[in-house]
Structure formats: structure tokens, C-alpha cells
mmCIF file of C-alpha atoms and ligand atoms in Angstrom:
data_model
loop_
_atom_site.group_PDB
_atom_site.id
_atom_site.type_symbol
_atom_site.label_atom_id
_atom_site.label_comp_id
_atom_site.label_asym_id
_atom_site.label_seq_id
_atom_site.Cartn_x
_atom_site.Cartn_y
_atom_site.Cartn_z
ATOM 1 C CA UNK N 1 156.682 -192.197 -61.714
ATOM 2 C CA UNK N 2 153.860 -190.380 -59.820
ATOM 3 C CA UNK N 3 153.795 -186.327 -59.587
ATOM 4 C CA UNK N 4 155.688 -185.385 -56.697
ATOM 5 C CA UNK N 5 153.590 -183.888 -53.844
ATOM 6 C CA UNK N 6 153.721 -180.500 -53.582
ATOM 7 C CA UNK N 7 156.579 -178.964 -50.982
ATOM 8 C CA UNK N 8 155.077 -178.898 -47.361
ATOM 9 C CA UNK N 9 156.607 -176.357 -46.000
ATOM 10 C CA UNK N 10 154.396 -173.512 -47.884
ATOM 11 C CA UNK N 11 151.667 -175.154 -46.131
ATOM 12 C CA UNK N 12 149.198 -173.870 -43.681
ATOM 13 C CA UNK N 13 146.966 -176.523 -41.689
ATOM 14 C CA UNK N 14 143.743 -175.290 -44.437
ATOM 15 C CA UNK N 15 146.102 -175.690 -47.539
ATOM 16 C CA UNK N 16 147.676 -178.757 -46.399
ATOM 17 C CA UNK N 17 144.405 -180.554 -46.046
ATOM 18 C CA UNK N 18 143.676 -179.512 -49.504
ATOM 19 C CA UNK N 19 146.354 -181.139 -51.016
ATOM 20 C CA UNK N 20 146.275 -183.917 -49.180
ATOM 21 C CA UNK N 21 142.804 -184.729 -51.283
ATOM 22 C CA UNK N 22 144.616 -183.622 -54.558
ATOM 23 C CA UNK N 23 147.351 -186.426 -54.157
ATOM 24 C CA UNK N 24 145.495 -188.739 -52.693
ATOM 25 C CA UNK N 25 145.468 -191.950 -54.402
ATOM 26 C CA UNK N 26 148.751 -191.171 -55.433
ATOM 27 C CA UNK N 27 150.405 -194.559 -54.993
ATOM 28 C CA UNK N 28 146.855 -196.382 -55.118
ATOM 29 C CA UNK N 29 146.949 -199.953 -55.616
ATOM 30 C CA UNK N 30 150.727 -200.007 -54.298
ATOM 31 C CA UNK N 31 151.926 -202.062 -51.924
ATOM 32 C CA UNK N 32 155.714 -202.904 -51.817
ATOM 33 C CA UNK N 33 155.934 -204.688 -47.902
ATOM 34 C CA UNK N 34 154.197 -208.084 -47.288
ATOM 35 C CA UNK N 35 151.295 -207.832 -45.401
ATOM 36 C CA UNK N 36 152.010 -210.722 -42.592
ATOM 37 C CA UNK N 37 148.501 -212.482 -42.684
ATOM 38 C CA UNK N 38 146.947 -210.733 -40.357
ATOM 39 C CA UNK N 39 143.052 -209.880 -41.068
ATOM 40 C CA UNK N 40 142.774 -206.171 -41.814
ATOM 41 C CA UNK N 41 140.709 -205.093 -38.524
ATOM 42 C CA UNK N 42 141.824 -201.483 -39.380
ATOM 43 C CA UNK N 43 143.912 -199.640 -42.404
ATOM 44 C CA UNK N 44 146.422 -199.436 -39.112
ATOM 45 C CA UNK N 45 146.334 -203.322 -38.171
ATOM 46 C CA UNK N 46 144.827 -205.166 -35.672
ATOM 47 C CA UNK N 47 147.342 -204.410 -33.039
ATOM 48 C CA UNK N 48 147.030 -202.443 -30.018
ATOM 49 C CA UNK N 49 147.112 -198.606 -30.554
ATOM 50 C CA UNK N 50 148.502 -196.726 -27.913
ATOM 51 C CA UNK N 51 149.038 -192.434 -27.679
ATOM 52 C CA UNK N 52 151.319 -190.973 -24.897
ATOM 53 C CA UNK N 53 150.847 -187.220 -24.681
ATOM 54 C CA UNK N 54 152.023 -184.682 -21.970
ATOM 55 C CA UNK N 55 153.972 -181.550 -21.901
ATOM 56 C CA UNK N 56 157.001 -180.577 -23.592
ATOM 57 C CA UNK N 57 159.612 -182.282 -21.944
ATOM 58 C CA UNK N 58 158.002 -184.077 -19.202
ATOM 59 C CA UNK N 59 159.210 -187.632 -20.473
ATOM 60 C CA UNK N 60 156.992 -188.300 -22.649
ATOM 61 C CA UNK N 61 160.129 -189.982 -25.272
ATOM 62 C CA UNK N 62 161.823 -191.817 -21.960
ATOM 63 C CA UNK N 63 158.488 -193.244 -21.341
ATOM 64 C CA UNK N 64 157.796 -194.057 -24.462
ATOM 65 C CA UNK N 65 160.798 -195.814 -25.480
ATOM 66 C CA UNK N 66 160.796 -197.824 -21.988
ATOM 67 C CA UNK N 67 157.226 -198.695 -22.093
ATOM 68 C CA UNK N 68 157.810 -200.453 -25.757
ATOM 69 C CA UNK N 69 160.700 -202.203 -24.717
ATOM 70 C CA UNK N 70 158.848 -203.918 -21.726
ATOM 71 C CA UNK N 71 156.037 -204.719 -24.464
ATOM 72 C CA UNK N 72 158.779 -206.299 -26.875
ATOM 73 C CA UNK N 73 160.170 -208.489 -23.832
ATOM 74 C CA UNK N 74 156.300 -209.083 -22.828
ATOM 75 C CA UNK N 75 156.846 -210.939 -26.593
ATOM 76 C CA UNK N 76 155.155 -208.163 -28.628
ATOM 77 C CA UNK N 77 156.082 -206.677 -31.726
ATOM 78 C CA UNK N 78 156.399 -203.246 -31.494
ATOM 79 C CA UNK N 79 156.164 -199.597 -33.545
ATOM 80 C CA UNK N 80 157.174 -196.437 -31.881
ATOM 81 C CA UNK N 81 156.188 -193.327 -33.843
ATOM 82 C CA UNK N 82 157.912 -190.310 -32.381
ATOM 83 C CA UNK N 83 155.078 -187.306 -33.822
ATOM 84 C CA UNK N 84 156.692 -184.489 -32.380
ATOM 85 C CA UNK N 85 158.779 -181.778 -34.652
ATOM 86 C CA UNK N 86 161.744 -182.373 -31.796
ATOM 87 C CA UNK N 87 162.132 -185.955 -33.490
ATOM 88 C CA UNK N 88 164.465 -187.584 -30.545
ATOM 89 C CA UNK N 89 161.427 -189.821 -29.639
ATOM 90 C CA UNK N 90 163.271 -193.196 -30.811
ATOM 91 C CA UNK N 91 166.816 -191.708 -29.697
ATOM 92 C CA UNK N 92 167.332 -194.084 -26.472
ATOM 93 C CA UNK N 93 165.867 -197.001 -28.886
ATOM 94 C CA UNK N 94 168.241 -196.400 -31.696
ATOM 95 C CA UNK N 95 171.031 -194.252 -30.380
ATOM 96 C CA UNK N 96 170.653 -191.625 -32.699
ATOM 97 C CA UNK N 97 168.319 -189.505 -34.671
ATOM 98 C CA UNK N 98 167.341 -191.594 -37.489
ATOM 99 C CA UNK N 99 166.020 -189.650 -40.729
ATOM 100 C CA UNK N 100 162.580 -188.375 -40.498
ATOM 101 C CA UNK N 101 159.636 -189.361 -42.728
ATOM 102 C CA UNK N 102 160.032 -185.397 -43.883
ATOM 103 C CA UNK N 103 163.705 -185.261 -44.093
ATOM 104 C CA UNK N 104 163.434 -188.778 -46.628
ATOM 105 C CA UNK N 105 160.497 -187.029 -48.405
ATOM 106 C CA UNK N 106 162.666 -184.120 -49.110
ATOM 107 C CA UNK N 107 165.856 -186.423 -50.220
ATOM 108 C CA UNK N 108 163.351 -188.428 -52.588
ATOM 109 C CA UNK N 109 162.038 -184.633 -53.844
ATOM 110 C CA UNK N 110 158.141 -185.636 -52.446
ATOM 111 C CA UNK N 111 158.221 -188.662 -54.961
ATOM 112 C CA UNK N 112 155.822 -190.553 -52.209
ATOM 113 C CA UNK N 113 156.424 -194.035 -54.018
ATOM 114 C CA UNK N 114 159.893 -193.520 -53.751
ATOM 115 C CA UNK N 115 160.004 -194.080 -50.350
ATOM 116 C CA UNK N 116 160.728 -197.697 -49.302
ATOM 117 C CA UNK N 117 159.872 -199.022 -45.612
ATOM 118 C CA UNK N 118 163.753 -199.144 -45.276
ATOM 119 C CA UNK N 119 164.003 -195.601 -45.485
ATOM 120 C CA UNK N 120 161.545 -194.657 -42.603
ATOM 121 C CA UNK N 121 161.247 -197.727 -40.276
ATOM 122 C CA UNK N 122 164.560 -198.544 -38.127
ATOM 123 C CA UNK N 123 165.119 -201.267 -35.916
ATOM 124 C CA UNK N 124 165.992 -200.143 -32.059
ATOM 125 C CA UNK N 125 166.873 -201.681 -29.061
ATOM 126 C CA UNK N 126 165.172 -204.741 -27.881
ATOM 127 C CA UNK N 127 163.643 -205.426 -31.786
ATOM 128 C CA UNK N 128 161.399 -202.261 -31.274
ATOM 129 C CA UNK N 129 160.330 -200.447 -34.883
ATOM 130 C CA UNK N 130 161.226 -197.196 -34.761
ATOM 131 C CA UNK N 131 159.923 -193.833 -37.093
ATOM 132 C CA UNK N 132 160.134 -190.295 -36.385
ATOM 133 C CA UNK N 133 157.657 -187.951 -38.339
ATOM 134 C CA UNK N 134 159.514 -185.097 -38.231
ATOM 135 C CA UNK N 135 158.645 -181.386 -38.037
ATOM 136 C CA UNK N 136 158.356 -178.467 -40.738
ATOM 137 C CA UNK N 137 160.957 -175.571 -40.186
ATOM 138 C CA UNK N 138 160.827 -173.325 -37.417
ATOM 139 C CA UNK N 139 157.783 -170.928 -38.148
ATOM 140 C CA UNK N 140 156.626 -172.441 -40.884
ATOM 141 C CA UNK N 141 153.899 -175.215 -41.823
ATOM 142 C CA UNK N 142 152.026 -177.451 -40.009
ATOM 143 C CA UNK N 143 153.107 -180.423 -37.798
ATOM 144 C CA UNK N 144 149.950 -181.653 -37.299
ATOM 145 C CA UNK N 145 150.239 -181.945 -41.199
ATOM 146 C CA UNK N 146 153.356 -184.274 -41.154
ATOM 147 C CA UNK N 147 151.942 -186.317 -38.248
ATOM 148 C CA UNK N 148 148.741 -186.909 -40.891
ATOM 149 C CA UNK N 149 151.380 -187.389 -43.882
ATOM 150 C CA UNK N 150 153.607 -189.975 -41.762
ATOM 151 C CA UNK N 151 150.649 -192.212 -41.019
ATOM 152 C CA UNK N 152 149.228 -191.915 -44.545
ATOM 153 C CA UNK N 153 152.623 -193.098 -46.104
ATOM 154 C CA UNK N 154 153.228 -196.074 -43.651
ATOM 155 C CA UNK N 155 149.461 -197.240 -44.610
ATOM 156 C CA UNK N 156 150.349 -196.935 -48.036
ATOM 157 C CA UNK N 157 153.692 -199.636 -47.181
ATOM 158 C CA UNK N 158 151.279 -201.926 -45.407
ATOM 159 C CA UNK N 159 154.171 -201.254 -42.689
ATOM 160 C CA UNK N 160 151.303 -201.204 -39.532
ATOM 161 C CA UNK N 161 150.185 -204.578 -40.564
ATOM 162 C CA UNK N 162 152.839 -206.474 -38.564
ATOM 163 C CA UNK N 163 152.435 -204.863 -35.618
ATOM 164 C CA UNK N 164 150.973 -206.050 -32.591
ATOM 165 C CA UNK N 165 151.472 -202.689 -30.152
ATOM 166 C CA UNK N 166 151.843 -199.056 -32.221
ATOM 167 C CA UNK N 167 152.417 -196.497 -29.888
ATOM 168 C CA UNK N 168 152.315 -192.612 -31.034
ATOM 169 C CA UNK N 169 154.630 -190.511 -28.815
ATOM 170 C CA UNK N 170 153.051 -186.894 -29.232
ATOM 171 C CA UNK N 171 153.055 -183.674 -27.914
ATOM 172 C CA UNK N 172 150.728 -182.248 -25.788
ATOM 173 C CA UNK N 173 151.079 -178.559 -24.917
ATOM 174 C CA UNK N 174 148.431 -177.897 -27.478
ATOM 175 C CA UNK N 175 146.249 -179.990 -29.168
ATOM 176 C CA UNK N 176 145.348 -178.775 -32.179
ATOM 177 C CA UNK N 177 143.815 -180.813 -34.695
ATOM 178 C CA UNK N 178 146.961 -181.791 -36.372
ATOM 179 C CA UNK N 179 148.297 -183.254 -32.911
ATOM 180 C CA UNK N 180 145.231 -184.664 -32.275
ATOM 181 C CA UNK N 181 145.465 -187.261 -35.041
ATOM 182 C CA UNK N 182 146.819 -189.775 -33.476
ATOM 183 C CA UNK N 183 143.915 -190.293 -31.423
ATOM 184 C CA UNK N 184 141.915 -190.960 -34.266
ATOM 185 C CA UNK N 185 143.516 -194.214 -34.269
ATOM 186 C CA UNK N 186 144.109 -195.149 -31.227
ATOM 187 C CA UNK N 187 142.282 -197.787 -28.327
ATOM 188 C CA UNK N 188 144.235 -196.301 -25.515
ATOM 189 C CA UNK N 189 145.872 -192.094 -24.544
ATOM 190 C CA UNK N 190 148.143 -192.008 -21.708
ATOM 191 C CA UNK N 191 148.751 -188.898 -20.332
ATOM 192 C CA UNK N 192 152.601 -188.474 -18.739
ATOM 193 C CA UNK N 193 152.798 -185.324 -15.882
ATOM 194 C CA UNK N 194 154.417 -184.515 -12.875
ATOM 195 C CA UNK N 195 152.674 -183.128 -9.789
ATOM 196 C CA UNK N 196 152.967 -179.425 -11.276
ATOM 197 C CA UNK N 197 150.027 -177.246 -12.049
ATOM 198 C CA UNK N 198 151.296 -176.578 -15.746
ATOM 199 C CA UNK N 199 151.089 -180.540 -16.948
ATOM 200 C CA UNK N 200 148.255 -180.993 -15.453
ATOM 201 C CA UNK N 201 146.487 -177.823 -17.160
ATOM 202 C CA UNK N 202 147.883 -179.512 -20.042
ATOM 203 C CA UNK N 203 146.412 -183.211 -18.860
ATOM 204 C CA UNK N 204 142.998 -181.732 -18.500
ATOM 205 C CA UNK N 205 143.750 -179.993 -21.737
ATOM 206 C CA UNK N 206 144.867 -183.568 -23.450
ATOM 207 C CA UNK N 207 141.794 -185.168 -21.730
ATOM 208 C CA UNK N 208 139.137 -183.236 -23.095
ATOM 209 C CA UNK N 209 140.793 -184.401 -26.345
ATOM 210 C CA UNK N 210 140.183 -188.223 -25.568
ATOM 211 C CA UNK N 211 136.360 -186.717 -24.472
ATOM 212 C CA UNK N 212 135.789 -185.263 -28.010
ATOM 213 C CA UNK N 213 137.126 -188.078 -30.002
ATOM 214 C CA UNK N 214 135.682 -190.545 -28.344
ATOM 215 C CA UNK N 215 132.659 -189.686 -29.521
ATOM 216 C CA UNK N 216 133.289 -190.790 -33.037
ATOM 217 C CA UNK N 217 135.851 -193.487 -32.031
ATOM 218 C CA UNK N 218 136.452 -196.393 -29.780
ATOM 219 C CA UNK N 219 139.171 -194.663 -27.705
ATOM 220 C CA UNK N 220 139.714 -194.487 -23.638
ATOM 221 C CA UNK N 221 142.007 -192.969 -21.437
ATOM 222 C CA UNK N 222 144.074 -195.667 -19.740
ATOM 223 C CA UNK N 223 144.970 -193.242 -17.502
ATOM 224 C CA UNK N 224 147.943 -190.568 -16.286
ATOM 225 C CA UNK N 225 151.557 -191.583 -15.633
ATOM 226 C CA UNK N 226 153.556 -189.538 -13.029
ATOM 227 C CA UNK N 227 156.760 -188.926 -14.125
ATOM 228 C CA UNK N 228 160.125 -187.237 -12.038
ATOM 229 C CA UNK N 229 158.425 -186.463 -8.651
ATOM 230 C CA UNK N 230 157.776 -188.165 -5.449
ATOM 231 C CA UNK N 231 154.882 -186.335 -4.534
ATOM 232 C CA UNK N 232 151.330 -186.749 -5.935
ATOM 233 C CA UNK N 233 148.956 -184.516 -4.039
ATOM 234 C CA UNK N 234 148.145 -182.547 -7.371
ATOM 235 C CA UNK N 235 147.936 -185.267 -8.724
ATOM 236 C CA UNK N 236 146.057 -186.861 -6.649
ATOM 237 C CA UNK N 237 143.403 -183.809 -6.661
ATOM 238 C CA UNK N 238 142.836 -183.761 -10.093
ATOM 239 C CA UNK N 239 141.712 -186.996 -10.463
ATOM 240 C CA UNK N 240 139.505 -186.814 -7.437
ATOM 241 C CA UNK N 241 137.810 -184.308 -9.457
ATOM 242 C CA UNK N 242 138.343 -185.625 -12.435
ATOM 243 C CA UNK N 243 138.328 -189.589 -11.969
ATOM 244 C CA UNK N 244 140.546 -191.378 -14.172
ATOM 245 C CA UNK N 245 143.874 -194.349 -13.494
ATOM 246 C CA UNK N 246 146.712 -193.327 -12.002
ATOM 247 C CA UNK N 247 149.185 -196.268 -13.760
ATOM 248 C CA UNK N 248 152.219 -195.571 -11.978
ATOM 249 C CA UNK N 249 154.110 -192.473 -10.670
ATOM 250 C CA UNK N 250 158.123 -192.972 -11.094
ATOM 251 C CA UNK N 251 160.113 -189.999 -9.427
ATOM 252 C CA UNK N 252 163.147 -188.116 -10.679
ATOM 253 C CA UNK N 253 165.368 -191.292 -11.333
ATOM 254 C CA UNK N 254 169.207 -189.991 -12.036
ATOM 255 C CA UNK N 255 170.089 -193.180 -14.531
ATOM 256 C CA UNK N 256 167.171 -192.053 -16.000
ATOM 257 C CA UNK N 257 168.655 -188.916 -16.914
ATOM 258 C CA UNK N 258 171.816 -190.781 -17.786
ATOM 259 C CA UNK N 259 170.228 -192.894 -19.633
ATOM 260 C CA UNK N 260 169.115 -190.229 -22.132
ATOM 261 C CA UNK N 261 172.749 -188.456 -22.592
ATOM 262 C CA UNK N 262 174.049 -192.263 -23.320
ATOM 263 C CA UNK N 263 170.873 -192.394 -25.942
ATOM 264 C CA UNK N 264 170.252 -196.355 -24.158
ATOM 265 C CA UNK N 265 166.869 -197.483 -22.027
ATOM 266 C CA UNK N 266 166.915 -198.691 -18.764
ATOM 267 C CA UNK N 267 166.940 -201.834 -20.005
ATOM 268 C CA UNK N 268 169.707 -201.616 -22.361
ATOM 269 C CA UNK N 269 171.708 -200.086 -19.190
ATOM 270 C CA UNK N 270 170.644 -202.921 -16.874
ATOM 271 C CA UNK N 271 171.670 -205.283 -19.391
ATOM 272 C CA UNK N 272 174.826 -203.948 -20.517
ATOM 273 C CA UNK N 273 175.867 -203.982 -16.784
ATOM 274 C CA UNK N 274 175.358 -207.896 -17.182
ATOM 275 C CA UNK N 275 177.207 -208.091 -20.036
ATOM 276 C CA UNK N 276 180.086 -206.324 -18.566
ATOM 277 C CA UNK N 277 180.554 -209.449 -16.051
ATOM 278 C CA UNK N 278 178.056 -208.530 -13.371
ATOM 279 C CA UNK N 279 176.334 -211.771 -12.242
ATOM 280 C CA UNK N 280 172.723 -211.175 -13.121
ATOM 281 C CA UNK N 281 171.105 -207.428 -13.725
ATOM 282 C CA UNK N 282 172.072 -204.224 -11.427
ATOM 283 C CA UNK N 283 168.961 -204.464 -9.074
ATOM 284 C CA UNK N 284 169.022 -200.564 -8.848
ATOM 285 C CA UNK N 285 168.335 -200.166 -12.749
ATOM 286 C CA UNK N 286 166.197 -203.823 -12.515
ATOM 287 C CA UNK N 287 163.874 -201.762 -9.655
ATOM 288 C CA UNK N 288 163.705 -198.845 -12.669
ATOM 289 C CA UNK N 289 162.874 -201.504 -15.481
ATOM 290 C CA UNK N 290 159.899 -202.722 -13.014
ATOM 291 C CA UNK N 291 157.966 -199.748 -13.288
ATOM 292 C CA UNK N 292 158.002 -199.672 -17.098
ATOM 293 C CA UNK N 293 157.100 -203.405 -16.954
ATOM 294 C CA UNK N 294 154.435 -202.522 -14.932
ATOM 295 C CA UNK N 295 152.511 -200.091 -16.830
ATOM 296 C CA UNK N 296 153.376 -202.628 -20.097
ATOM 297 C CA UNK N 297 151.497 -205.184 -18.053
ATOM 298 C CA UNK N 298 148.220 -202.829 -17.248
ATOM 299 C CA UNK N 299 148.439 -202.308 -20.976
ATOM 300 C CA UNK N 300 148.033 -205.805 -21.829
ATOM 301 C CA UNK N 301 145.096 -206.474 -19.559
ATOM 302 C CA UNK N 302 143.301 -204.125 -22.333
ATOM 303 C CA UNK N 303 142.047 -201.832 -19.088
ATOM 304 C CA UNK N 304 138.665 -200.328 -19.394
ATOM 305 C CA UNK N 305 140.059 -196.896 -18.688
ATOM 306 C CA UNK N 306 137.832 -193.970 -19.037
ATOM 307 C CA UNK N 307 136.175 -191.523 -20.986
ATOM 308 C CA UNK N 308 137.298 -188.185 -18.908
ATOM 309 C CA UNK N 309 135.480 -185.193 -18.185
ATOM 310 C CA UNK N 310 137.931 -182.292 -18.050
ATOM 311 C CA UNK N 311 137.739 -179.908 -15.200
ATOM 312 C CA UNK N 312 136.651 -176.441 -16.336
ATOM 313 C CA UNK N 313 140.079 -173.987 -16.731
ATOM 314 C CA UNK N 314 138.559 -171.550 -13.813
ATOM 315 C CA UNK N 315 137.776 -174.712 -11.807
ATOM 316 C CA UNK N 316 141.657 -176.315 -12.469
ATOM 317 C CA UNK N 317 142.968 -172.875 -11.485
ATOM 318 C CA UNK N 318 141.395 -172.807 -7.782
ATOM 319 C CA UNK N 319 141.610 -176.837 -7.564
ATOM 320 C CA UNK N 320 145.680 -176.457 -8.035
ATOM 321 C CA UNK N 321 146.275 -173.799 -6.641
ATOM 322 C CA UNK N 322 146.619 -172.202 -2.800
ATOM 323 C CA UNK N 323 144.108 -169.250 -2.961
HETATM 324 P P1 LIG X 1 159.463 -185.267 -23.655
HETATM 325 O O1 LIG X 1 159.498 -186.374 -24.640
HETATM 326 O O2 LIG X 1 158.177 -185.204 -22.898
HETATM 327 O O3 LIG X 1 159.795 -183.934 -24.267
HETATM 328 P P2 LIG X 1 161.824 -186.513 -22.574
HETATM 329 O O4 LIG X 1 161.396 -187.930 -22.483
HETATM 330 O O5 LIG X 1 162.719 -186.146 -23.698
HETATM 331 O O6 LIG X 1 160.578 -185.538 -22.534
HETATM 332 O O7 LIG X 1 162.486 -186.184 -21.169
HETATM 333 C C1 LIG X 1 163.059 -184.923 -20.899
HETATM 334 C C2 LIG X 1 164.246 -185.122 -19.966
HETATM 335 O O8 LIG X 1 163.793 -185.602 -18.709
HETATM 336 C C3 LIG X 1 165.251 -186.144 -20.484
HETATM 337 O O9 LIG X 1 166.545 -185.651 -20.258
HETATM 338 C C4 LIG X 1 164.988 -187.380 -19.635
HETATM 339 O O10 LIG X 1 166.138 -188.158 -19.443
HETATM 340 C C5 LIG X 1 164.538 -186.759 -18.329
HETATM 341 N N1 LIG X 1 163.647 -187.642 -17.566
HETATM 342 C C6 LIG X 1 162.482 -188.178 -17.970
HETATM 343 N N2 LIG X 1 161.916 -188.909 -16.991
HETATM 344 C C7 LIG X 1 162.762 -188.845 -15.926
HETATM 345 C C8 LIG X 1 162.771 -189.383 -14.595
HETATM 346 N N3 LIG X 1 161.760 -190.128 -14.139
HETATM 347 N N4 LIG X 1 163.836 -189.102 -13.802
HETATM 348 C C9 LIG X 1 164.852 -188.329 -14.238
HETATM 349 N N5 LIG X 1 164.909 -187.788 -15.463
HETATM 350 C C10 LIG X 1 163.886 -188.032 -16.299
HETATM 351 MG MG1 LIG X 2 159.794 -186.318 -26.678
#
């Protein structure tokens, strides 16, 4: 039995990254799931990485979820990590809030090699892989910290190894270090906002992000994804000034809504309708599906998408704005 890793929670970002080197090689040598043939490109895999950041709440999760399921029926194998402390990324997937990688490190008392890929990986709808990270309490730690802890324990299962999409569904208000992980391992950030000034600060934000990794590693922006409006012109004049894809722009969809208090995708709506003795799929939810299927497709073509350069703040303010 290995020493347990010290509690989290007593963490700040400096201290956490402090004992992460003091437990590292921990479970070294360990390696409890099969690794499924593949040729290690990466310690993550050889599949596709894929980030989706945005602002709290702008459907970042809905998008998420959706966009893996038209991966899985494009015939890939796919791993949703939800990395933000609200952990109801994987809810429309699975249907509920499965455990978090903290809350099983807490029921195991931090023995890392306790933790079996069982515990942390569930399967959701449409044979998507589903883990949330989790958060530390309210006011306390660092969840750029469990974000770093939830990729370092499914590394050490070999769990990214059968994989051929992963997509990280993070936060994006700020992007501190911690948050910014994810892009350390990803070939591909996709930003989700509306046509508001406040997620696009926070796109321009996010995109400076991709700018500063990118200089150590081989990641692009694939672009932005509109999300619940119908207009674009903000859109539209931020990436005039700041040239990068626009993917797709979906407006404010009601089943879409309804589709997250019944904790089901659009595509587990529009096929439940079929299963409930429609003859073929409700072409109102199909026409939703489509634009999920869409993006899923761009994604696939392995775009070239961009290294952005982000607007300066001063420059976003008087670009978005009337005066
Ligand atoms: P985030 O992950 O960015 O915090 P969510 O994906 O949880 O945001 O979405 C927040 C809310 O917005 C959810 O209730 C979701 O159903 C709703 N929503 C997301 N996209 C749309 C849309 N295009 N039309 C209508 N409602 C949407
Ligand atoms: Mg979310």
C-alpha cells in the first residue's frame, strides 16, 4: 500500500504543485487497464485532443456532451472530461452526477492506487466515456490543482490509451494556470460564446491562452462556437479584428433547454421519440442534432485553425461597445 497523498483541500495552487513532486511516482510502474495496442504518440494517446472553454454557463457542458455524441456516431471512441468544480459536464451523457475523481479520492482516503478505472470512468449515452474532475470546497484549494490531479491519475490507469477523441470541457471565466492545463494537451480549443460583450472579453481572454501555449505546444484554435443567439454582429466584429473560424452559431433552442432538465442529448431525445413509435427521428430535434454533427465533422477534417492574436482589453472595450 502506497502513502496516501496528502488532503487537497489545505492546498494553495504553490503548495499543491509541491506535493505533486513529493508523490510523484507514487504508483510508478502500475498499470491495472490494458493498454489497447495503440503506439504511445503521447502519455495521453494518440487520439484527438480537443478543449471547449467559454464562460460560466454559456453551454459549454450542452456542447460538449452533443459534440461527443456526434463523434461516437461519426464511429469514434470517445472521453469527455468535465474540469470544472460545477461537475454536471457528463450529466446529459449519463443522467446524473457520477462521482468525481475528488469525491472517489476522498472515499479511498487519497490511497491513489486504490482507485480503479471503474471508479472514475462511466459509460454515457451513445458509448461516450465519461469523468468529472471535480472541484475543492467552496473557498478553499485549487481547481486548477484537481484538473492536474485528474489527468495525472487517468495516465497512471493507461485509461487515455483507448481513446480516439478526448475532449476537456473547462471553464473559462479565468484562466489561470490550473485551468489552463488542459491545453497543454490538447491539438484543438474551441471557444463557446454568444454575441454578448462579456463572453467574448472572456474569448479574447481564452484566446490569448491558446497564443501562449502554443508556443511550447502543437495546439490551434479551431475556432469559436456561437451558442443561444441568432445574432452575430459581435461576433462577427471580433473576429474581423481578431481572425479566427466561426464553426457554427446555434441560437437559443428550447429542447435544448429541455434537454438539460431531462439530463438526455439531443440525440437521445430525437431517438427516444423514435422509439416511442414515431416513424423515423422528430425532424425538429434531427435539424438540432445537425448542427452538433456539423461541428463533429469540421473536427474530423483535423482543420488548420489558428494561432489567435487577442485584441488588447482597451481595444475589445471600444470594438464591442457603442461609444
Ligand atoms: P456551461 O457548461 O457553459 O456552464 P451549460 O452547458 O450547463 O453551460 O448550459 C447552461 C444552460 O443553458 C443549460 O440549462 C442549457 O440547457 C442551456 N443551453 C445551452 N445551450 C443552449 C441553446 N443553444 N439553447 C437553449 N438553451 C441552451
Ligand atoms: Mg458546464
Amino acid at each position: 500500500r502506497g502513502r496516501p497523498v496528502e488532503r487537497w483541500s489545505a492546498f494553495t495552487c504553490l503548495a499543491a504543485a509541491a506535493t505533486v513532486k513529493a508523490t510523484r511516482g507514487l504508483r510508478a510502474g502500475r498499470s491495472r487497464v490494458a493498454c489497447h495496442g495503440k503506439p504511445s504518440g503521447s502519455d495521453l494517446g494518440n487520439g484527438m485532443k480537443l478543449a471547449i472553454y467559454g464562460k460560466g454557463g454559456i453551454g459549454k457542458s450542452t456542447t460538449a456532451c452533443n459534440i461527443s455524441i456526434a463523434l461516437a456516431r461519426r464511429g469514434k471512441k470517445v472521453l469527455q472530461i468535465g474540469c470544472d468544480p460545477k461537475h454536471d459536464s457528463t450529466f446529459t451523457l449519463t443522467g446524473f452526477l457520477i462521482p468525481t475523481i475528488i469525491d472517489t479520492l476522498q472515499e479511498k482516503d487519497y490511497h491513489y492506487e486504490d482507485v480503479w478505472p471503474e471508479d472514475v470512468i462511466y459509460e454515457g449515452y451513445g458509448g461516450v466515456h465519461c469523468v468529472e474532475a471535480g472541484g475543492p470546497p467552496a473557498g478553499a484549494g485549487c481547481g486548477g490543482y484537481v484538473v492536474g490531479e485528474t489527468v495525472k491519475l487517468l495516465k497512471e490507469l493507461n485509461a487515455f490509451h483507448e481513446y480516439d477523441v478526448i475532449l476537456f470541457d473547462v471553464l473559462g471565466d479565468v484562466v489561470c494556470g490550473g485551468f489552463a492545463a488542459p491545453l497543454n494537451y490538447a491539438d484543438y480549443c474551441m471557444i463557446i460564446t454568444d454575441n454578448g460583450f462579456d463572453a467574448l472579453f472572456a474569448a479574447n481572454r481564452i484566446g490569448a491562452s491558446v497564443r501562449q501555449k502554443s508556443r511550447t505546444h502543437p495546439l490551434r484554435l479551431a475556432g469559436l462556437i456561437g451558442n443561444r443567439t441568432s445574432k452575430r454582429d459581435l461576433i462577427d466584429k471580433y473576429v474581423q479584428s481578431c481572425p479566427m473560424p466561426v464553426l457554427e452559431v446555434l441560437p437559443l433552442i428550447e429542447d435544448i433547454r429541455v434537454s438539460r432538465v431531462k439530463g438526455k442529448t439531443l440525440f437521445e431525445m430525437a431517438e427516444k421519440d423514435t422509439k416511442q413509435g414515431r416513424a423515423g427521428k422528430d425532424p425538429s430535434l434531427q435539424y438540432v442534432c445537425d448542427y452538433y454533427l456539423n461541428i463533429a465533422d469540421q473536427l474530423l477534417a483535423m482543420p488548420e485553425g489558428v494561432v489567435p492574436t487577442e485584441v488588447p482589453d482597451r481595444e475589445l472595450f471600444s470594438l464591442l461597445s457603442d461609444f
